[in-house]
Amino acid sequence: MKKLVILGAGTAGTMMANKLRGALDREEWSITIVDQFKTHYYQPGFLFIPFGIYNSHDVIKPKSDFIPTGVNMIYSAIDRVEAESNKVHLEGGKILNYDYLIIATGTKTFPDETPGLQDKLWHKEIFDFYTIEGACALQRFFKGWEGGKLVMAITELPYKCPVAPLEFVFLADAYFTQIGIRDKVDISYVTPMPGAFTKPVATKMLSELLAEKNITVIPDFYIERVDNDSKKLISYDEREVEFDVLTVVPVNMGDEMIERSGLGDDMNFVPTDKETLQSKKHENIFVLGDASNIPTSKAGSVAHFAAEILFENLMSAIEGRPLHAKFDGHANCYIETGFGKGALIDFNYDTEPLPGTFPLPGLGPFGLLENTKINHYGKVMFRWIYWHILLKGKELPVEPLMTMAGKKKVN
Amino acid sequence: MAEKTLAGKTVEVNDEGYLLNRDDWDKDLAAEMAKEDGIELTDKHYEVLEYLREKEAAGESLTIRKVGKSGITDIKGLYQLFPGGPLKLSSKYAGIAKPASCV
């Protein structure tokens, strides 16, 4: 019996378990998936919790609901991978041997990497919305808040779901408008990047939207520490931003297990061939989703598109053929902009987000880099698609590689 | 795209002044680029530039945090060496492309 082991049963690992169980002969291949947690979180939903649009029960299901029969699910923490001898050591000493390994352990937030972040104001006046605890604590805080300086700050790149903090300030603008205290809330967006976004065409569109909503962007601000007493962010070049309530994207890094295994770079992301998705060091290890260091967004849509490429290449590797499928870094992100509207961006390693229609050229129904109601419905519907189609590894009517069809070139 | 003469050498640069070809780089050229921004390069600066060139050649993504962990200087020191935009400026003087943060 040959053995395939998947580390991590999040979005990426779960999709792969479903795709592979359908494709690999049960008599010939065992598939094991390991994760320490029993709950699967619909992470795109965390963003809505602070504003009371979703509650925790809207984003939680048991992981076991999505693992197909014929896949061995082990709930355990992972100590380390011993790649030279094709072994995974679980916490407590159990050892799994593998012929092929898929690493899908994702990225985590590490607030303790920024001095003063996880201090006396943590989850009292300083929040994250990348954990269920942070998102729910912020919901409770907002219910009693009467206004002041709201600062959304990004500590470091890369981070999971690059549009989420933008969506957060757009939704905050709408929320405080609807409860009638927008005139008492001052919203700022603090980023280490030179602008609201990295790519020029999308930055222009998003900057205009931010200005229209009276949200101040503070660019090139690289946070050194947070002063809890004076309630200030302090940058490495000694600039300061005051806050009454701070929402933060903490430093993102790969799982500590990657470091213990000696498989990561200095941020614990696994060096991965950006086209084949094979580990750069080990031929029988593939990496899917946020755990890899490929230069594209850390986002579920990327894991979804990449899963199809990884699947092709893993099957080729098993059959001893060359790895012919090449990933292009395709990402597709809905951006909630508040008041029932949304924008959509679609891009890859080489092509920045451009205006146009998606997925059908000229027809849509979704408008790229446009702020429309239908884009918002796309995001609302996506939760159903996620639970029922995406995690189960079923086909969606969207191609894994990005297409220029339906996009307008901008000079 | 434009041509520019730096330290007696004609090189191709983009509209932000970054070299198009990293092999055109040498230390004198770096010094002249930095001088245009009012920065006098010291041995410490050159250590950072060499480190960036080495990491870029290895295909690694470059971040301020990474340079801060390099042992050459810490992040605070990096800001003092290249005031205003440590990675933007140091990558320019290192003759490599401006590090693109992924979206």
PDB file of C-alpha atoms in Angstrom, chain A residues 113 156 162 197-198 222 224 236 266 297 347, chain B residues 64-66 69 75-76 79 88 101-103:
ATOM      1  CA  GLU A 113       5.982  39.590  17.009  1.00  0.00           C
ATOM      2  CA  GLU A 156       3.766  43.150   7.887  1.00  0.00           C
ATOM      3  CA  PRO A 162      -4.870  41.159   1.230  1.00  0.00           C
ATOM      4  CA  PHE A 197      -2.889  48.494  -2.767  1.00  0.00           C
ATOM      5  CA  THR A 198       0.246  47.403  -4.544  1.00  0.00           C
ATOM      6  CA  TYR A 222       6.055  50.238   9.255  1.00  0.00           C
ATOM      7  CA  GLU A 224       7.735  49.055  15.379  1.00  0.00           C
ATOM      8  CA  TYR A 236      10.517  52.489  12.862  1.00  0.00           C
ATOM      9  CA  ASP A 266      12.661  33.068   7.580  1.00  0.00           C
ATOM     10  CA  SER A 297      -2.017  36.375  -2.525  1.00  0.00           C
ATOM     11  CA  PHE A 347      -5.234  38.735 -11.478  1.00  0.00           C
TER      12      PHE A 347
ATOM     13  CA  ILE B  64      12.413  44.754   5.661  1.00  0.00           C
ATOM     14  CA  ARG B  65      11.940  42.108   8.346  1.00  0.00           C
ATOM     15  CA  LYS B  66      14.255  39.742   6.488  1.00  0.00           C
ATOM     16  CA  LYS B  69      17.116  39.442  10.761  1.00  0.00           C
ATOM     17  CA  ILE B  75      15.189  47.295  11.279  1.00  0.00           C
ATOM     18  CA  LYS B  76      15.768  50.509  13.191  1.00  0.00           C
ATOM     19  CA  TYR B  79      15.830  53.059   8.614  1.00  0.00           C
ATOM     20  CA  LYS B  88      12.816  50.941  -1.751  1.00  0.00           C
ATOM     21  CA  SER B 101       4.769  43.117  -2.399  1.00  0.00           C
ATOM     22  CA  CYS B 102       2.234  40.581  -3.478  1.00  0.00           C
ATOM     23  CA  VAL B 103      -1.358  41.612  -3.267  1.00  0.00           C
TER      24      VAL B 103
END
